[in-house]
CSV table of C-alpha atoms in Angstrom, one decimal:
chain,number,residue,atom,x,y,z
A,1063,MET,CA,-18.7,-31.0,18.5
A,1064,THR,CA,-19.7,-28.7,14.8
A,1065,ALA,CA,-18.5,-25.2,15.7
A,1066,LYS,CA,-21.0,-22.3,15.1
A,1067,TRP,CA,-19.4,-19.3,12.4
A,1068,ILE,CA,-21.1,-16.6,14.4
A,1069,GLY,CA,-23.0,-18.1,17.2
A,1070,ARG,CA,-20.4,-18.1,20.0
A,1071,LEU,CA,-18.4,-20.8,21.6
A,1072,GLY,CA,-17.8,-20.9,24.8
A,1073,LYS,CA,-13.9,-18.6,25.5
A,1074,PRO,CA,-12.4,-22.0,27.2
A,1075,GLU,CA,-13.5,-24.3,24.4
A,1076,ALA,CA,-12.6,-21.9,21.5
A,1077,ILE,CA,-9.0,-21.9,23.0
A,1078,ASP,CA,-9.0,-25.8,23.1
A,1079,LEU,CA,-10.5,-25.3,19.5
A,1080,PHE,CA,-7.6,-23.1,18.1
A,1081,ALA,CA,-4.8,-24.9,20.1
A,1082,ARG,CA,-6.1,-28.7,18.5
A,1083,HIS,CA,-7.5,-27.0,15.7
A,1084,VAL,CA,-5.1,-24.2,14.3
A,1085,SER,CA,-1.7,-23.8,16.2
A,1086,SER,CA,-1.7,-25.2,20.0
A,1087,GLY,CA,2.1,-23.2,20.3
A,1088,LYS,CA,-0.1,-19.9,19.9
A,1089,ALA,CA,-2.4,-21.1,22.0
A,1090,ASP,CA,-0.2,-22.1,24.7
A,1091,PHE,CA,1.9,-19.0,24.4
A,1092,PHE,CA,-0.5,-17.1,24.7
A,1093,THR,CA,-2.5,-18.2,27.8
A,1094,SER,CA,1.4,-19.0,29.7
A,1095,VAL,CA,1.8,-15.4,29.6
A,1096,GLY,CA,-1.4,-13.9,30.6
A,1097,ILE,CA,-2.7,-13.2,26.9
A,1098,ASP,CA,-5.2,-15.2,27.0
A,1099,PHE,CA,-7.8,-13.0,25.3
A,1100,VAL,CA,-10.0,-14.5,22.1
A,1101,ILE,CA,-11.8,-12.2,19.4
A,1102,GLY,CA,-14.8,-11.5,19.7
A,1103,ARG,CA,-17.0,-8.0,19.2
A,1104,ARG,CA,-15.4,-5.4,17.8
A,1105,GLU,CA,-16.3,-2.0,16.4
A,1106,GLY,CA,-14.2,1.1,16.0
A,1107,PRO,CA,-11.0,1.4,18.0
A,1108,TYR,CA,-12.3,-1.4,20.5
A,1109,LEU,CA,-12.3,-5.1,20.6
A,1110,TRP,CA,-14.1,-6.7,23.3
A,1111,ASP,CA,-13.1,-10.5,24.7
A,1112,LEU,CA,-15.1,-13.6,23.4
A,1113,ASP,CA,-17.0,-13.6,27.0
A,1114,GLY,CA,-17.3,-10.1,27.1
A,1115,GLU,CA,-15.5,-9.3,30.2
A,1116,LYS,CA,-12.1,-7.5,29.0
A,1117,ARG,CA,-11.9,-4.5,26.2
A,1118,LEU,CA,-8.8,-3.7,24.7
A,1119,ILE,CA,-8.3,-0.3,22.3
A,1120,ASN,CA,-6.4,-1.6,19.3
A,1121,THR,CA,-3.4,0.3,19.0
A,1122,HIS,CA,-1.5,-2.4,17.1
A,1123,CYS,CA,-4.3,-2.8,14.2
A,1124,ASN,CA,-2.5,-5.4,13.1
A,1125,GLY,CA,-0.1,-2.9,11.7
A,1126,GLY,CA,-2.7,-1.0,9.7
A,1127,VAL,CA,-5.2,-3.9,8.6
A,1128,PHE,CA,-7.5,-1.3,10.9
A,1129,ASN,CA,-6.9,2.3,10.3
A,1130,LEU,CA,-9.9,2.6,9.7
A,1131,GLY,CA,-10.8,1.3,12.8
A,1132,HIS,CA,-13.1,-2.3,13.3
A,1133,ARG,CA,-16.4,-2.4,11.1
A,1134,ASN,CA,-15.9,1.0,9.6
A,1135,PRO,CA,-19.5,2.5,8.9
A,1136,ARG,CA,-18.7,4.4,5.3
A,1137,ILE,CA,-16.5,0.2,4.1
A,1138,LEU,CA,-19.2,-1.8,5.9
A,1139,GLY,CA,-22.0,-0.1,3.1
A,1140,VAL,CA,-19.8,-0.5,0.1
A,1141,LEU,CA,-19.1,-3.7,1.1
A,1142,ARG,CA,-22.7,-4.8,1.5
A,1143,ALA,CA,-23.5,-2.8,-2.1
A,1144,ALA,CA,-21.0,-4.9,-3.5
A,1145,LEU,CA,-22.4,-7.8,-2.6
A,1146,GLU,CA,-25.9,-7.7,-4.2
A,1147,GLU,CA,-23.8,-7.9,-7.7
A,1148,LEU,CA,-20.6,-8.6,-7.2
A,1149,ASP,CA,-18.8,-12.1,-6.3
A,1150,ILE,CA,-14.5,-12.5,-6.5
A,1151,GLY,CA,-15.0,-12.6,-10.1
A,1152,ASN,CA,-12.1,-14.4,-13.0
A,1153,HIS,CA,-9.1,-13.1,-12.8
A,1154,HIS,CA,-8.5,-14.2,-16.5
A,1155,LEU,CA,-11.0,-12.0,-18.0
A,1156,LEU,CA,-10.7,-8.1,-18.2
A,1157,SER,CA,-12.9,-6.7,-15.6
A,1158,GLU,CA,-14.3,-3.8,-15.0
A,1159,GLN,CA,-13.5,-3.4,-11.1
A,1160,ARG,CA,-9.9,-3.5,-11.5
A,1161,ALA,CA,-9.5,-1.3,-13.5
A,1162,ALA,CA,-11.3,1.5,-11.9
A,1163,LEU,CA,-9.4,0.6,-8.6
A,1164,ALA,CA,-5.7,0.7,-10.6
A,1165,GLN,CA,-7.4,4.1,-12.1
A,1166,LYS,CA,-7.5,5.7,-8.4
A,1167,LEU,CA,-4.1,4.3,-7.4
A,1168,ALA,CA,-2.1,5.4,-10.8
A,1169,GLY,CA,-4.6,8.8,-10.0
A,1170,LEU,CA,-2.8,9.1,-6.5
A,1171,LEU,CA,1.0,7.9,-6.8
A,1172,PRO,CA,3.4,10.6,-8.4
A,1173,GLY,CA,5.4,10.1,-11.5
A,1174,ASP,CA,4.1,7.3,-14.4
A,1175,LEU,CA,3.4,4.5,-11.3
A,1176,GLN,CA,0.8,3.9,-14.0
A,1177,TYR,CA,-0.1,0.3,-13.5
A,1178,THR,CA,-1.4,-2.5,-11.3
A,1179,VAL,CA,-1.5,-6.0,-10.3
A,1180,PHE,CA,-3.6,-7.1,-7.3
A,1181,GLY,CA,-2.5,-9.4,-4.9
A,1182,VAL,CA,-4.5,-10.7,-1.2
A,1183,SER,CA,-1.2,-10.2,0.6
A,1184,GLY,CA,1.8,-8.1,1.0
A,1185,GLY,CA,4.3,-11.0,0.5
A,1186,GLU,CA,2.4,-11.9,-2.6
A,1187,ALA,CA,3.3,-8.0,-3.5
A,1188,VAL,CA,6.4,-8.0,-2.5
A,1189,ASP,CA,6.9,-11.9,-4.5
A,1190,LEU,CA,5.8,-10.1,-7.8
A,1191,ALA,CA,7.9,-6.8,-7.0
A,1192,ILE,CA,11.4,-8.8,-7.3
A,1193,LYS,CA,9.8,-11.1,-10.5
A,1194,VAL,CA,9.2,-7.6,-12.1
A,1195,ALA,CA,12.8,-6.2,-11.4
A,1196,ARG,CA,14.7,-9.3,-12.6
A,1197,SER,CA,12.8,-9.4,-15.6
A,1198,TYR,CA,13.2,-6.0,-16.5
A,1199,THR,CA,16.4,-5.7,-15.9
A,1200,GLY,CA,18.0,-8.8,-16.4
A,1201,ARG,CA,19.5,-9.7,-13.4
A,1202,GLN,CA,19.2,-11.3,-10.6
A,1203,THR,CA,20.6,-9.5,-6.9
A,1204,ILE,CA,17.9,-7.9,-4.2
A,1205,VAL,CA,19.1,-5.9,-1.8
A,1206,SER,CA,17.2,-5.6,1.4
A,1207,ALA,CA,17.9,-4.1,4.7
A,1208,HIS,CA,19.2,-6.3,7.6
A,1209,GLY,CA,15.8,-5.8,10.6
A,1210,GLY,CA,13.2,-5.2,8.2
A,1211,TYR,CA,10.1,-7.8,7.5
A,1212,HIS,CA,8.4,-7.7,3.9
A,1213,GLY,CA,6.8,-11.7,4.4
A,1214,HIS,CA,7.0,-14.5,4.3
A,1215,THR,CA,5.9,-16.1,1.2
A,1216,GLY,CA,9.4,-17.2,-0.9
A,1217,TYR,CA,10.8,-14.1,-2.5
A,1218,ALA,CA,9.9,-11.7,0.1
A,1219,LEU,CA,10.9,-14.5,3.1
A,1220,ALA,CA,14.6,-13.9,1.7
A,1221,THR,CA,14.4,-10.3,1.6
A,1222,GLY,CA,14.0,-10.6,5.5
A,1223,ASP,CA,15.8,-11.7,9.1
A,1224,GLU,CA,17.2,-15.1,9.0
A,1225,LYS,CA,15.8,-16.0,12.5
A,1226,PHE,CA,12.2,-16.3,10.0
A,1227,ARG,CA,14.1,-17.9,7.3
A,1228,ALA,CA,16.2,-21.0,9.0
A,1229,PRO,CA,14.0,-23.3,9.8
A,1230,PHE,CA,12.7,-23.7,6.7
A,1231,GLY,CA,16.3,-24.2,4.1
A,1232,PRO,CA,19.2,-22.5,4.0
A,1233,GLN,CA,18.7,-19.3,1.6
A,1234,LEU,CA,17.1,-18.5,-1.5
A,1235,PRO,CA,19.9,-17.3,-4.3
A,1236,GLY,CA,20.4,-14.3,-5.4
A,1237,PHE,CA,19.9,-11.6,-1.6
A,1238,ARG,CA,21.9,-9.6,0.1
A,1239,GLN,CA,20.9,-7.7,3.1
A,1240,VAL,CA,22.9,-4.9,4.2
A,1241,PRO,CA,22.5,-2.5,7.9
A,1242,TRP,CA,20.0,0.0,7.4
A,1243,GLU,CA,20.8,3.5,6.5
A,1244,ASP,CA,24.4,2.2,6.2
A,1245,GLN,CA,24.5,4.4,2.6
A,1246,ASP,CA,28.4,3.7,1.7
A,1247,ALA,CA,27.5,-0.6,2.5
A,1248,LEU,CA,23.9,-0.1,-0.5
A,1249,GLU,CA,26.8,1.7,-2.6
A,1250,ALA,CA,29.5,-1.5,-2.2
A,1251,ALA,CA,26.2,-3.7,-2.9
A,1252,LEU,CA,25.3,-2.1,-6.3
A,1253,ARG,CA,28.9,-1.6,-7.4
A,1254,GLU,CA,29.0,-5.3,-7.2
A,1255,GLY,CA,26.7,-5.3,-10.3
A,1256,ASN,CA,24.1,-8.0,-10.9
A,1257,VAL,CA,21.7,-6.1,-8.7
A,1258,ALA,CA,18.1,-5.9,-9.9
A,1259,ALA,CA,16.2,-3.9,-6.7
A,1260,VAL,CA,16.6,-2.1,-3.7
A,1261,ILE,CA,13.9,-3.2,-1.6
A,1262,LEU,CA,13.4,-1.5,1.5
A,1263,GLU,CA,9.8,-0.4,3.9
A,1264,THR,CA,9.9,3.7,4.3
A,1265,ILE,CA,10.1,3.1,8.3
A,1266,PRO,CA,10.3,-0.7,9.0
A,1267,ALA,CA,7.8,-1.3,12.1
A,1268,THR,CA,9.6,-4.5,13.1
A,1269,TYR,CA,12.7,-3.1,13.6
A,1270,GLY,CA,11.2,-0.7,15.8
A,1271,ILE,CA,9.3,2.0,13.5
A,1272,ALA,CA,13.0,3.0,12.1
A,1273,VAL,CA,12.1,6.4,10.9
A,1274,PRO,CA,15.0,7.2,8.4
A,1275,ARG,CA,17.4,10.1,8.8
A,1276,GLU,CA,16.2,13.2,6.5
A,1277,GLY,CA,18.1,11.8,2.9
A,1278,TYR,CA,18.6,8.7,3.2
A,1279,LEU,CA,15.9,7.5,1.1
A,1280,ARG,CA,16.3,10.5,-1.6
A,1281,ALA,CA,20.4,8.7,-1.2
A,1282,VAL,CA,19.0,5.5,-1.9
A,1283,ARG,CA,16.5,6.8,-4.8
A,1284,ASP,CA,19.7,8.5,-6.1
A,1285,LEU,CA,22.5,5.1,-5.8
A,1286,CYS,CA,19.6,3.6,-7.5
A,1287,ASP,CA,19.6,5.5,-10.8
A,1288,ARG,CA,23.5,5.1,-10.5
A,1289,TYR,CA,23.9,1.9,-10.8
A,1290,GLY,CA,20.4,0.9,-13.0
A,1291,ALA,CA,19.3,-0.2,-10.6
A,1292,LEU,CA,15.3,-0.6,-9.5
A,1293,TYR,CA,13.5,1.5,-6.0
A,1294,ILE,CA,11.0,-0.8,-4.3
A,1295,ALA,CA,9.6,0.9,-1.8
A,1296,ASP,CA,7.5,-1.0,0.5
A,1297,GLU,CA,4.5,0.6,1.5
A,1298,VAL,CA,2.6,-2.6,3.1
A,1299,GLN,CA,2.6,0.0,6.7
A,1300,THR,CA,3.3,3.8,6.1
A,1301,GLY,CA,1.0,4.4,3.0
A,1302,LEU,CA,-2.4,5.1,3.3
A,1303,GLY,CA,-1.7,8.4,5.3
A,1304,ARG,CA,-0.2,6.8,8.9
A,1305,THR,CA,2.9,9.3,7.9
A,1306,GLY,CA,0.1,11.9,7.1
A,1307,LYS,CA,0.9,12.0,4.0
A,1308,LEU,CA,-1.1,9.4,2.0
A,1309,TRP,CA,2.8,7.9,0.4
A,1310,GLY,CA,4.9,7.3,3.6
A,1311,PHE,CA,7.7,8.2,0.6
A,1312,GLU,CA,6.4,11.6,0.0
A,1313,HIS,CA,8.6,13.1,2.7
A,1314,GLU,CA,11.1,12.4,0.7
A,1315,GLY,CA,9.9,14.1,-2.5
A,1316,ILE,CA,10.8,10.7,-4.2
A,1317,VAL,CA,9.2,8.1,-6.7
A,1318,PRO,CA,10.1,4.9,-6.2
A,1319,ASP,CA,9.8,2.4,-9.4
A,1320,ILE,CA,7.9,0.0,-7.7
A,1321,VAL,CA,5.6,0.4,-4.3
A,1322,VAL,CA,4.2,-2.0,-2.6
A,1323,LEU,CA,0.6,-2.1,-1.2
A,1324,GLY,CA,-1.1,-4.3,1.1
A,1325,LYS,CA,-3.0,-4.3,4.9
A,1326,GLY,CA,-4.9,-1.1,5.0
A,1327,LEU,CA,-5.5,-1.5,0.9
A,1328,SER,CA,-8.5,-4.3,3.0
A,1329,GLY,CA,-10.1,-1.3,5.0
A,1330,GLY,CA,-10.1,-4.4,7.5
A,1331,PHE,CA,-13.2,-6.3,5.8
A,1332,TYR,CA,-11.6,-7.9,2.0
A,1333,PRO,CA,-7.9,-8.9,1.8
A,1334,MET,CA,-6.0,-6.8,-0.8
A,1335,SER,CA,-2.9,-6.2,-2.3
A,1336,ALA,CA,-1.1,-4.3,-4.9
A,1337,THR,CA,2.6,-4.1,-6.4
A,1338,CYS,CA,2.1,-0.9,-8.4
A,1339,PHE,CA,5.1,-0.5,-10.9
A,1340,ARG,CA,5.9,2.3,-13.3
A,1341,ALA,CA,4.7,2.7,-16.9
A,1342,PRO,CA,7.9,1.4,-19.4
A,1343,LEU,CA,7.7,-1.7,-16.7
A,1344,GLU,CA,4.3,-3.2,-17.9
A,1345,LYS,CA,6.5,-4.4,-21.1
A,1346,VAL,CA,7.4,-7.7,-19.0
A,1347,PHE,CA,3.7,-8.9,-19.6
A,1348,HIS,CA,3.9,-8.0,-23.4
A,1349,GLU,CA,5.2,-11.1,-24.4
A,1350,ASP,CA,3.1,-13.0,-22.5
A,1351,PRO,CA,0.3,-11.5,-20.1
A,1352,PHE,CA,0.0,-14.8,-17.5
A,1353,ILE,CA,3.3,-14.4,-16.5
A,1354,HIS,CA,1.1,-13.5,-13.3
A,1355,ILE,CA,-1.9,-14.9,-12.2
A,1356,SER,CA,-3.6,-14.5,-8.7
A,1357,THR,CA,-6.3,-16.8,-8.0
A,1358,PHE,CA,-8.2,-14.1,-5.8
A,1359,GLY,CA,-6.0,-10.8,-6.7
A,1360,GLY,CA,-7.8,-8.0,-6.9
A,1361,ALA,CA,-11.2,-9.6,-5.9
A,1362,GLU,CA,-14.3,-8.3,-7.6
A,1363,LEU,CA,-16.4,-7.9,-4.6
A,1364,GLY,CA,-12.5,-6.4,-2.6
A,1365,CYS,CA,-11.7,-4.0,-5.5
A,1366,PRO,CA,-15.2,-1.0,-4.1
A,1367,VAL,CA,-13.9,-1.4,-0.7
A,1368,ALA,CA,-10.2,-0.5,-1.9
A,1369,ALA,CA,-11.4,2.8,-3.8
A,1370,GLU,CA,-13.6,3.4,-0.8
A,1371,VAL,CA,-10.3,3.7,1.6
A,1372,LEU,CA,-8.7,5.4,-0.5
A,1373,ASP,CA,-11.3,7.5,-1.1
A,1374,ILE,CA,-10.8,8.3,2.8
A,1375,ALA,CA,-7.1,8.2,2.8
A,1376,SER,CA,-6.4,11.0,1.0
A,1377,ASP,CA,-9.2,13.3,2.1
A,1378,PRO,CA,-6.9,16.1,3.2
A,1379,ALA,CA,-9.1,16.6,6.6
A,1380,PHE,CA,-7.9,12.7,7.2
A,1381,LEU,CA,-4.6,13.3,6.9
A,1382,GLU,CA,-5.0,16.7,8.5
A,1383,ASN,CA,-6.2,14.4,11.1
A,1384,VAL,CA,-3.9,12.2,11.3
A,1385,ARG,CA,-0.7,14.9,11.9
A,1386,ALA,CA,-2.2,17.1,14.6
A,1387,MET,CA,-3.1,13.8,16.6
A,1388,GLY,CA,0.5,12.8,16.2
A,1389,ALA,CA,1.7,16.3,17.4
A,1390,LEU,CA,-0.5,15.2,20.4
A,1391,PHE,CA,1.3,12.5,21.1
A,1392,ALA,CA,4.9,13.6,20.6
A,1393,GLU,CA,4.4,17.3,23.3
A,1394,ARG,CA,2.8,14.4,25.7
A,1395,PHE,CA,5.8,11.7,24.6
A,1396,VAL,CA,8.1,15.0,26.1
A,1397,GLU,CA,6.3,14.8,29.8
A,1398,LEU,CA,6.0,11.0,30.2
A,1399,ARG,CA,10.0,10.7,29.0
A,1400,ALA,CA,10.6,13.6,31.9
A,1401,LYS,CA,7.9,11.1,34.4
A,1402,TYR,CA,10.2,8.2,33.8
A,1403,PRO,CA,13.8,9.3,32.8
A,1404,LYS,CA,15.2,5.6,33.5
A,1405,LEU,CA,13.2,3.9,31.5
A,1406,VAL,CA,12.3,6.1,28.2
A,1407,VAL,CA,14.8,7.0,25.3
A,1408,GLY,CA,11.9,9.2,23.4
A,1409,LEU,CA,8.9,8.6,21.4
A,1410,ARG,CA,10.2,7.4,17.3
A,1411,GLN,CA,7.5,9.2,15.2
A,1412,ARG,CA,6.1,10.1,11.8
A,1413,GLY,CA,2.9,10.6,12.6
A,1414,LEU,CA,0.5,7.7,13.7
A,1415,MET,CA,4.0,5.3,13.1
A,1416,MET,CA,5.2,5.4,16.4
A,1417,GLY,CA,7.1,3.2,18.8
A,1418,ILE,CA,8.1,3.9,22.0
A,1419,GLU,CA,11.6,3.4,22.7
A,1420,MET,CA,12.9,2.3,25.9
A,1421,VAL,CA,16.4,1.3,27.8
A,1422,ASN,CA,16.6,-2.3,27.1
A,1423,ASP,CA,15.2,-6.0,25.4
A,1424,MET,CA,13.0,-7.0,27.5
A,1425,CYS,CA,11.4,-3.4,27.8
A,1426,GLY,CA,9.4,-4.3,24.8
A,1427,PRO,CA,7.4,-7.5,25.7
A,1428,VAL,CA,6.9,-6.4,29.5
A,1429,PHE,CA,5.6,-3.5,28.1
A,1430,THR,CA,2.9,-5.8,26.0
A,1431,LYS,CA,1.5,-7.4,28.8
A,1432,ALA,CA,1.2,-4.2,30.9
A,1433,ALA,CA,-0.5,-2.6,27.9
A,1434,TYR,CA,-2.9,-5.6,28.3
A,1435,ASP,CA,-3.8,-5.2,31.9
A,1436,ASN,CA,-4.0,-1.7,30.7
A,1437,GLY,CA,-7.0,-2.1,28.3
A,1438,PHE,CA,-4.7,-1.1,25.3
A,1439,LEU,CA,-3.4,-3.2,22.6
A,1440,SER,CA,0.2,-3.2,21.8
A,1441,ILE,CA,2.8,-5.2,20.4
A,1442,TYR,CA,6.8,-5.0,20.4
A,1443,ALA,CA,9.0,-4.6,17.1
A,1444,GLY,CA,9.8,-8.4,16.7
A,1445,ASN,CA,13.2,-7.3,15.2
A,1446,TYR,CA,13.9,-4.8,18.2
A,1447,LYS,CA,12.6,-5.9,21.0
A,1448,ARG,CA,13.1,-2.3,23.0
A,1449,VAL,CA,10.6,-0.9,21.1
A,1450,ALA,CA,6.7,-1.0,21.4
A,1451,GLN,CA,4.6,-0.2,18.8
A,1452,LEU,CA,1.7,2.4,18.7
A,1453,LEU,CA,-0.8,1.9,15.7
A,1454,PRO,CA,-3.8,3.8,16.7
A,1455,PRO,CA,-6.6,4.1,14.4
A,1456,LEU,CA,-6.1,7.1,11.7
A,1457,THR,CA,-9.8,8.1,12.7
A,1458,THR,CA,-8.2,8.5,16.7
A,1459,ASP,CA,-9.7,11.7,17.9
A,1460,ARG,CA,-8.7,13.7,20.8
A,1461,ALA,CA,-10.5,12.0,23.1
A,1462,LEU,CA,-9.1,8.8,22.7
A,1463,ALA,CA,-5.9,10.2,22.0
A,1464,GLU,CA,-5.9,11.4,25.7
A,1465,ASP,CA,-7.4,7.7,26.8
A,1466,ILE,CA,-4.5,6.1,25.1
A,1467,LEU,CA,-2.0,8.4,26.7
A,1468,GLU,CA,-3.1,7.7,30.2
A,1469,ARG,CA,-2.8,4.2,29.8
A,1470,VAL,CA,0.3,4.2,28.2
A,1471,ASP,CA,1.6,6.5,31.7
A,1472,ALA,CA,0.2,3.5,33.1
A,1473,ALA,CA,1.6,0.9,31.4
A,1474,LEU,CA,5.5,2.8,31.9
A,1475,GLY,CA,4.1,3.1,35.6
A,1476,VAL,CA,4.4,-1.1,35.5
A,1477,VAL,CA,7.1,-1.2,33.3
A,1478,ASP,CA,9.5,0.9,35.4
A,1479,GLY,CA,8.5,-0.8,38.5
A,1480,ILE,CA,10.1,-4.0,36.8
A,1481,MET,CA,13.2,-2.9,35.9
A,1482,GLY,CA,13.6,-1.3,39.9
A,1483,ASN,CA,13.5,2.2,38.7
């Protein structure tokens, strides 16, 4: 049997084909828990099952890939225009498209975050950030936080949770983890010396939308300065408006040495990530500018897409809508916490980066299934399972927000009943 790329297989045939040629484990898992959803049509905040019988509101958005919804018409128009003139390009050669996109990023980032090297995934961008930090400082140790997540590629994997590393062999040398928000532990690690960089998600999503206490990231910046380490801000999920500011670290008024971007930079259409760094760090590439290459990084078809994403995300009216919708969710969650006092601990939130905190680790997985049954996609935080991530598109309006909140209420009612409250 030969599958057609656009024409539709039947849903059972698609599941069978996926199981036989992509991942039998995933196919078995999703069918066993009653989430045998195969993505078919997609538009705006919605996903439809391949057979058209079920529609979901996407409140996961692939961690920010679909910040602007599915098949955003502005982004789609830019991509169609680019297809008339461009292709991937050649990563060895100079590129007008990459230069223009890098200039736009430099104009939107604070301080002298002037240079950008593009990739195709957040993990690739993190790997490069670590390479730059080690080369620039002449040091080797990279410090990250327990429970964090920076990707599945080589160096990125070494900064993350052991459960992702263990199946693939021993930990790489030169990596150390400290507890999230433990300022004393971080300083102790820095004091030992040889630390090239500290890498932190501005808000660790996989660790349960762990919004840092006020002043913590400023303290991290100060400690890095004191001990001569670089500060790498992983903004793959918090960047591009998710928190109500263009960059999540703006809430602390700091300037990192390196900023890693991804996911939403794609506009949901063309894979794009970026490692942005302060001007002095560019000297790493002076002796040999070809020491790092990425065949598809900064593909010229994707550059106009990413530039349009930046134009949308940096619009003050767009960011104001994120803040307004965040305030609406916060207000309604006061009511939901009162309605389910034995289940709901609270809403972990900054802008539209939200996590529903419940009483124990069973709640997150149960909520994910209850959400699915009530027509919206929400994934529990893998490294802190009592939290269900709630990441609606940043284009959410009041009507959609109210719809989501009604469905969240229904899902919480299911979880509350299962938990015996």
